[in-house]
Short mmCIF file of C-alpha atoms and ligand atoms in Angstrom, two decimals:
data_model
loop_
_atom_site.label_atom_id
_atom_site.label_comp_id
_atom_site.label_asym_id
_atom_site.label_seq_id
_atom_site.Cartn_x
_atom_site.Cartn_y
_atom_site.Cartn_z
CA UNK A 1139 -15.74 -13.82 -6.41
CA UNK A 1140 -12.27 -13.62 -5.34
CA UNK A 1141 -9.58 -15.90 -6.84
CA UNK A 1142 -6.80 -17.05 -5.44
CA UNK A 1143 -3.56 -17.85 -7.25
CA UNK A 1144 -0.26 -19.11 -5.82
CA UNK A 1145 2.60 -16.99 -6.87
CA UNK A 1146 4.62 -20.68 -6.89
CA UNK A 1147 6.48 -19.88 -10.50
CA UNK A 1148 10.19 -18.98 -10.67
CA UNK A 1149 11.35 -15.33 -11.57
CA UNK A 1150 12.27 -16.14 -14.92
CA UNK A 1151 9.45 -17.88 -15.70
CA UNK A 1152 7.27 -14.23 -15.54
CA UNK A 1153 7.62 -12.35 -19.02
CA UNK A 1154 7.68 -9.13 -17.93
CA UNK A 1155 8.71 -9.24 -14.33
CA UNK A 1156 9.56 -6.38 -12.18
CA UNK A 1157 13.46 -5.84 -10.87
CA UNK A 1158 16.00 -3.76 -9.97
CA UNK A 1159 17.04 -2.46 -13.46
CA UNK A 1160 14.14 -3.19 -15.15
CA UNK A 1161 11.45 -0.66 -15.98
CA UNK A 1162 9.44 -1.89 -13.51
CA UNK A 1163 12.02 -1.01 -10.15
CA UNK A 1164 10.06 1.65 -8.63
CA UNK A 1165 7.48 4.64 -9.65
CA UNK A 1166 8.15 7.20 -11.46
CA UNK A 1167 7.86 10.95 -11.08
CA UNK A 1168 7.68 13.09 -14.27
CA UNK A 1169 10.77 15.19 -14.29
CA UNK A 1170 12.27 13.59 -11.42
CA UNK A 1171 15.94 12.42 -12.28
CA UNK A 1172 16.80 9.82 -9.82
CA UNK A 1173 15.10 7.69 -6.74
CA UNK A 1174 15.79 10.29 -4.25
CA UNK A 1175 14.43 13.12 -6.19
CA UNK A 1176 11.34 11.06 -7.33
CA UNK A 1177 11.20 10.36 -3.30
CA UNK A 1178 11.04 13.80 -2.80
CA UNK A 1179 8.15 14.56 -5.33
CA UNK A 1180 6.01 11.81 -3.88
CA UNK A 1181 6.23 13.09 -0.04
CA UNK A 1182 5.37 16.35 -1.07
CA UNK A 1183 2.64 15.42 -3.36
CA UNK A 1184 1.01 13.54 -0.26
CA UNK A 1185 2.16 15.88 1.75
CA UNK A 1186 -0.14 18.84 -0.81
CA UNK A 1187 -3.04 16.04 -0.73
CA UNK A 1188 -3.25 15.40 2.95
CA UNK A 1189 -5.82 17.54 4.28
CA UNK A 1190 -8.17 16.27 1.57
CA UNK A 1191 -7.00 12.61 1.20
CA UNK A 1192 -9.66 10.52 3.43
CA UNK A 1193 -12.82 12.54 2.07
CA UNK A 1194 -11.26 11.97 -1.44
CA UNK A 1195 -10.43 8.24 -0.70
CA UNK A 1196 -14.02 7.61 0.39
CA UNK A 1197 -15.70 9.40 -2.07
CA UNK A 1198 -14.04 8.27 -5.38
CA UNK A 1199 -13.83 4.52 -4.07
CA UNK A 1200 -17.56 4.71 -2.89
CA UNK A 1201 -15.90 3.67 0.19
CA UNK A 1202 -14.69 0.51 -0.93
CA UNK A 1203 -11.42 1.63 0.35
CA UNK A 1204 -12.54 0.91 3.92
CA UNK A 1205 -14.27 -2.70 2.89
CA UNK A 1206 -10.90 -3.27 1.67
CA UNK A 1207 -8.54 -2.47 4.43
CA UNK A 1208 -11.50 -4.82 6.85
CA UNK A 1209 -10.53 -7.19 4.60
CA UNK A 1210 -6.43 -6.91 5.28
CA UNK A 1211 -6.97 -7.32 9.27
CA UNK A 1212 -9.65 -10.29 8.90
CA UNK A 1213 -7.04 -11.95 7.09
CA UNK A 1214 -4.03 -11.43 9.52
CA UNK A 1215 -6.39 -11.86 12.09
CA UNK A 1216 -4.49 -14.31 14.26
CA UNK A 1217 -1.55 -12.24 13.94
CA UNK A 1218 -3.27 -9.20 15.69
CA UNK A 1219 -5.49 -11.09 18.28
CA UNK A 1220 -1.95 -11.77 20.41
CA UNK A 1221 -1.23 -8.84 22.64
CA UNK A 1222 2.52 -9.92 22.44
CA UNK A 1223 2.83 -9.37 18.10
CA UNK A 1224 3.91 -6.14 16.82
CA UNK A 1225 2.73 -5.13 13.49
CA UNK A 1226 3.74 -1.87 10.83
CA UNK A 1227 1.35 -0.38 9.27
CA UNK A 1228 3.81 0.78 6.67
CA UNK A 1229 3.46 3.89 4.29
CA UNK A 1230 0.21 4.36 6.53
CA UNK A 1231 -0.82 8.19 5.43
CA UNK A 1232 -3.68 9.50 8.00
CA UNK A 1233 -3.63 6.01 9.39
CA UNK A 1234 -6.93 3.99 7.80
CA UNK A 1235 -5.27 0.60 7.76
CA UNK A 1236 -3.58 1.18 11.27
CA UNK A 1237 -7.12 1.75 12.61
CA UNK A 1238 -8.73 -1.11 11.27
CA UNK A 1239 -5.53 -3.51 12.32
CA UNK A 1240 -5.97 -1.97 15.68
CA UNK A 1241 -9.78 -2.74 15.81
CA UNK A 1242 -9.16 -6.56 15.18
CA UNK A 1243 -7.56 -7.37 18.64
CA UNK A 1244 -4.59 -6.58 20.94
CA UNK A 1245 -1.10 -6.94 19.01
CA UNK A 1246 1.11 -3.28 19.34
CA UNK A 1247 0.86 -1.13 15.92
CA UNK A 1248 3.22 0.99 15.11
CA UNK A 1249 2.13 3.59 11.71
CA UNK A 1250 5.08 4.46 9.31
CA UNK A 1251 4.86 7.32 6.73
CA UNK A 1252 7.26 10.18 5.58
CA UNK A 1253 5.15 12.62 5.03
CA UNK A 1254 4.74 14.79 8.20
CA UNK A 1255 1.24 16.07 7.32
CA UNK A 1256 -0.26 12.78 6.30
CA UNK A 1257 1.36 11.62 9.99
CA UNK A 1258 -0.20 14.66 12.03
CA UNK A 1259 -3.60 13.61 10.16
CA UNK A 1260 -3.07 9.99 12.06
CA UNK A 1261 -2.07 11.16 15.30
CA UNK A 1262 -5.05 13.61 15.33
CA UNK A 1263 -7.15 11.03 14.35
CA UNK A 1264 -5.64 8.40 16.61
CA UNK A 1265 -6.33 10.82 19.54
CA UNK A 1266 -10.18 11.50 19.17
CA UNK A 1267 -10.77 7.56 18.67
CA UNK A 1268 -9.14 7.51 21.62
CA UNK A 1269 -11.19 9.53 23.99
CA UNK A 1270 -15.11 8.05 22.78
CA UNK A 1271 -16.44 4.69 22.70
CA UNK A 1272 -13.53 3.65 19.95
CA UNK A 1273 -11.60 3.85 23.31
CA UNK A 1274 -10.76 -0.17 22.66
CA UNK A 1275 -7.87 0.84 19.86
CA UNK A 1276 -5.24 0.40 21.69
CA UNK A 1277 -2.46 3.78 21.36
CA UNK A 1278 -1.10 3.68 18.06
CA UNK A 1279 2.65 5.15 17.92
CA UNK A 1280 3.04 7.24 14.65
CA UNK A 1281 6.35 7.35 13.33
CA UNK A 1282 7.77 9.30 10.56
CA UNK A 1283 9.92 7.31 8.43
CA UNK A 1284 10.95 6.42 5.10
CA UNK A 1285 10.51 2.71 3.84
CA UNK A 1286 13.20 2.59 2.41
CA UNK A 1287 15.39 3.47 5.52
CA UNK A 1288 13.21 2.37 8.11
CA UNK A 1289 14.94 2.88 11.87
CA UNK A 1290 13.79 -0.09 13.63
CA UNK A 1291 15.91 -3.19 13.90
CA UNK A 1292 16.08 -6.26 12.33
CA UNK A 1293 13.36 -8.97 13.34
CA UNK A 1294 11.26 -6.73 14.83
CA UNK A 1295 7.89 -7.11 13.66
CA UNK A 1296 5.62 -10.42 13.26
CA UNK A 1297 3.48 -8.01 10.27
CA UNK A 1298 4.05 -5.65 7.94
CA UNK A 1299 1.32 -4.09 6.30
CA UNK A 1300 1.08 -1.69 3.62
CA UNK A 1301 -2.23 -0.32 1.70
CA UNK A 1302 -1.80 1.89 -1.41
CA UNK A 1303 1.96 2.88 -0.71
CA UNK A 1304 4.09 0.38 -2.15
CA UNK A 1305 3.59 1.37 -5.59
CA UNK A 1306 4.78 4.75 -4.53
CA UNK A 1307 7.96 3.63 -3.61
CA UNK A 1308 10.59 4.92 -5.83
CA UNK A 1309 12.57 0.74 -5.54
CA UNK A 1310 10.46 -1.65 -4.79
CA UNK A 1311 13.37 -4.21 -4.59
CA UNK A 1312 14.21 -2.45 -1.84
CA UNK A 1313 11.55 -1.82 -0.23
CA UNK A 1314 11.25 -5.57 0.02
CA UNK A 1315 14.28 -6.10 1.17
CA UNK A 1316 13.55 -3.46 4.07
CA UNK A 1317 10.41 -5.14 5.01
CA UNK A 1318 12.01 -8.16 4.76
CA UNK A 1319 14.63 -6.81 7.58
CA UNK A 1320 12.50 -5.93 10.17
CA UNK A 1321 10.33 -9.11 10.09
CA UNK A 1322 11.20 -11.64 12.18
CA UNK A 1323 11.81 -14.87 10.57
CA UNK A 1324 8.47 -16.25 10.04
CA UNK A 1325 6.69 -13.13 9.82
CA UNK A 1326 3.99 -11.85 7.11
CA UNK A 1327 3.77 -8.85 4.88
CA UNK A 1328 0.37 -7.77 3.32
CA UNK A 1329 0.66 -5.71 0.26
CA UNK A 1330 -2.81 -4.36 -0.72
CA UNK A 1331 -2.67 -2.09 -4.43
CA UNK A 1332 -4.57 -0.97 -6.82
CA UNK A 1333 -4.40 -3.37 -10.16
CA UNK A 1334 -5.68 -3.12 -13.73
CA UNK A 1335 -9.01 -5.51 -13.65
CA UNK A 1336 -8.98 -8.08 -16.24
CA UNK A 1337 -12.77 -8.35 -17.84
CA UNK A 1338 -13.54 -6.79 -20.76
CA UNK A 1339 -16.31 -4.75 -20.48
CA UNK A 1340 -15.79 -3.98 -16.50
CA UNK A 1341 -12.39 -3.04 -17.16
CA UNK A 1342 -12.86 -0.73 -19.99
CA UNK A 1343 -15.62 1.05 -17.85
CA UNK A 1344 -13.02 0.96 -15.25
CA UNK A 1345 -10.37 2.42 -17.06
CA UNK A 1346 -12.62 5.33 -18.66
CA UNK A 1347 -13.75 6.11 -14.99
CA UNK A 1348 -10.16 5.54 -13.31
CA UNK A 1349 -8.32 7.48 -15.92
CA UNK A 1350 -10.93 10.03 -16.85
CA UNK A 1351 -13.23 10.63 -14.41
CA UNK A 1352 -11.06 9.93 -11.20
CA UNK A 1353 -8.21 12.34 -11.80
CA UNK A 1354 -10.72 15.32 -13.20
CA UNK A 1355 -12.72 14.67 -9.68
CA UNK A 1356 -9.94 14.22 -7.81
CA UNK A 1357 -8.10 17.50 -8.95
CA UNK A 1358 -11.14 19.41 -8.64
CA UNK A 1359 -11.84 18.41 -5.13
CA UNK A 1360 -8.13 18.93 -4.01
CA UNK A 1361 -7.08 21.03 -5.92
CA UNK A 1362 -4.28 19.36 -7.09
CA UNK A 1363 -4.29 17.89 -10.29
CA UNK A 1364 -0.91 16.30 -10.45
CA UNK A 1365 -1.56 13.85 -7.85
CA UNK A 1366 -4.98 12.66 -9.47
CA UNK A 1367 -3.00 12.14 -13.11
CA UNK A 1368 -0.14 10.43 -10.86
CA UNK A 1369 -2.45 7.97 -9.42
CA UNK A 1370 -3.63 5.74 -12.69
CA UNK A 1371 -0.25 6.58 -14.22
CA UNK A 1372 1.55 4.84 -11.23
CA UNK A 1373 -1.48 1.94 -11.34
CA UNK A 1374 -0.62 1.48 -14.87
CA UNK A 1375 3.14 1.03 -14.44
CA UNK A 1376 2.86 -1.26 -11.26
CA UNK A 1377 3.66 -4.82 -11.98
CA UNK A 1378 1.14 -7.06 -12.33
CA UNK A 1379 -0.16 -9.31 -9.48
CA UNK A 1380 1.84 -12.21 -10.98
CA UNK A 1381 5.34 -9.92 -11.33
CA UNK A 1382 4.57 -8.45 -7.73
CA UNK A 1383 4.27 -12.06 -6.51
CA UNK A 1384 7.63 -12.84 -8.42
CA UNK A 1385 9.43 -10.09 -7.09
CA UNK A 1386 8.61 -11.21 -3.63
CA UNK A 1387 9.52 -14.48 -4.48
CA UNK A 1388 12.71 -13.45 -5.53
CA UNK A 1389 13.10 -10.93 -2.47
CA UNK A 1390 13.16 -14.14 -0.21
CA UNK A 1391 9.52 -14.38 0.98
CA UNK A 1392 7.84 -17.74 1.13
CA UNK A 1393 4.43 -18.92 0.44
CA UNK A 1394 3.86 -15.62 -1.91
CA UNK A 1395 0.20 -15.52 -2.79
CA UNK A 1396 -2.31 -12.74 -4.15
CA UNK A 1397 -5.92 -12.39 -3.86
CA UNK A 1398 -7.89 -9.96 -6.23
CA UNK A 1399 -10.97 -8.21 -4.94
CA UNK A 1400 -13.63 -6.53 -6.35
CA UNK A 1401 -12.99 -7.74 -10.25
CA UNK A 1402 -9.28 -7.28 -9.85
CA UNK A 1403 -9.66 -3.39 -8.84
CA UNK A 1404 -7.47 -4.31 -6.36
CA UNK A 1405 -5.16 -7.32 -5.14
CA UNK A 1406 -3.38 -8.56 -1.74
CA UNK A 1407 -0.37 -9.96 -1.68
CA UNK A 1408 0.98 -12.29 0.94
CA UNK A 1409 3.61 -14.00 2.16
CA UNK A 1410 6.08 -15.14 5.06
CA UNK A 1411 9.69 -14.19 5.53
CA UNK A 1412 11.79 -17.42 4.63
C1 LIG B 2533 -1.92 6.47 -1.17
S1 LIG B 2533 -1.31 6.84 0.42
C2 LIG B 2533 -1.86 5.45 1.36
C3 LIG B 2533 -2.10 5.78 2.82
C4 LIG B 2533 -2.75 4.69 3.65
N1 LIG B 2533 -1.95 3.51 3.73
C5 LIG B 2533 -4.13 4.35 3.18
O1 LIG B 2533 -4.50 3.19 3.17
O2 LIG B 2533 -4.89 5.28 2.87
C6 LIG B 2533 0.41 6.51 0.22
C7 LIG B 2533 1.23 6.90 1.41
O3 LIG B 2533 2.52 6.35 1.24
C8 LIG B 2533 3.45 7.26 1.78
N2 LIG B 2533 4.75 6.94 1.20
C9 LIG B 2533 5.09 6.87 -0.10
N3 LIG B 2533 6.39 6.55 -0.24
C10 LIG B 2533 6.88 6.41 1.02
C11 LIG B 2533 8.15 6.09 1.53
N4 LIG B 2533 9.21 5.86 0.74
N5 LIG B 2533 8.30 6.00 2.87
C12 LIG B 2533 7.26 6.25 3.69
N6 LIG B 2533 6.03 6.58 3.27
C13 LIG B 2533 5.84 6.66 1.94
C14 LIG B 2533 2.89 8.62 1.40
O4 LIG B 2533 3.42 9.66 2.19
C15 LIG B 2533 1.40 8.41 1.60
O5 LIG B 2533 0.99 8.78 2.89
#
């Protein structure tokens, strides 16, 4: 069942929480010296992955990775049905999460990524939805773009949403701060990312399948091993749910709350701009 927990406790009240010059300020990329190189590293890595990323998404989640971005739009749900709110889809690779916002009602999406090849996935994808029955998404405009320097002006958006790229980001203060920007005063952010579940016995069996199994699978299939080691490294040195919830906190969002799903495989972070 899915717990919710408000993220109502100061900064320094969290141990171990995530900032800027803490270990926790962004991911890391073995061998990569500073945040633009590590930038670098990640965009090409996705870039390597794209052509195989949805059938490897689907297959080594069982396609829980689908339930789960449902799950993101039925909560913002009143956001999207209003043809007049516009809503990122940041870090959106081929697009999954932009889709199923899209599918929930009439607000204007706009996709983010940086990596060209994830994009042209989205855009290809966006285009044969288009033409059969799917006809009801709405056009989807694709943008290339990094979060950290995003070119849209302030107050834009009444949503940001982001699934399984914020822990890629190589500062997560300020990619905060960024998302922070473009909302309008008011608006939400959904942060949906993978987390270390908390049972016992489920999460040693998940950590012997995420760490083990997982990356040998998933550098099989794509033929890139790298990217399969990089993914439960990267889980691993996320912050927690409570230190993400912090961070926002601290990054000036309001009403900061997290949801975990599926025994804490996962979590959803949201919150308002203050
Ligand atoms: C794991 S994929 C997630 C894609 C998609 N949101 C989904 O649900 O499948 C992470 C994506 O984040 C993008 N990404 C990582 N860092 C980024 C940054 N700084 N700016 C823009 N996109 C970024 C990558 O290019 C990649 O497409």
């Amino acid at each position: 069942m899915a717990e919710r927990n408000p993220a109502t406790r100061a900064p320094t009240d969290v141990p171990t929480r995530a900032g800027a010059n803490g270990p926790l300020s962004g991911t890391r990329f073995e061998g990569a010296g500073d945040e633009q190189e590590t930038s670098r590293r990640v965009r090409e890595m996705f870039s390597g992955i794209a052509p195989r990323y949805d059938l490897l998404n689907h297959l080594l989640s069982g396609r829980l990775d689908n339930v789960w971005r449902r799950r993101v739009a039925r909560r913002f749900a009143p956001t999207l049905a209003r043809a007049d709110s516009r809503v990122l889809d940041l870090c959106c690779g081929t697009g999954d999460l932009a889709f199923a916002l899209a599918r929930n009602g009439a607000a204007q999406i706009t996709g983010a990524d940086f990596s060209h090849e994830m994009l042209a996935l989205a855009r290809s994808k966006s285009a044969a939805l288009g033409k059969g029955a799917a006809a009801a998404i709405g056009a989807i405009e694709f943008v290339e773009a990094d979060a950290l320097r995003l070119p849209f002006a302030d107050s834009t958006f009444d949503l940001v949403t982001t699934a399984f790229g914020f822990r890629n980001l190589a500062n997560y203060d300020e990619g905060l701060k960024e998302i922070r920007r473009v909302l309008r005063p008011g608006g939400e952010i959904g942060i949906l990312e993978f987390s270390e579940p908390r049972g016992k016995l489920f999460g040693a069996l998940y950590r012997f399948y995420f760490r083990r199994i997982l990356p040998t699978l998933g550098g099989m299939i794509s033929g890139n091993s790298a990217a399969y080691s990089y993914l439960p490294r990267s889980v691993g040195r996320f912050p927690s749910p409570e230190e993400l919830a912090a961070q926002m906190a601290a990054a000036g969002f309001d009403d900061v709350q997290f949801v975990r799903w599926t025994g804490g495989i996962v979590a959803l972070h949201t919150a308002r701009r203050a």
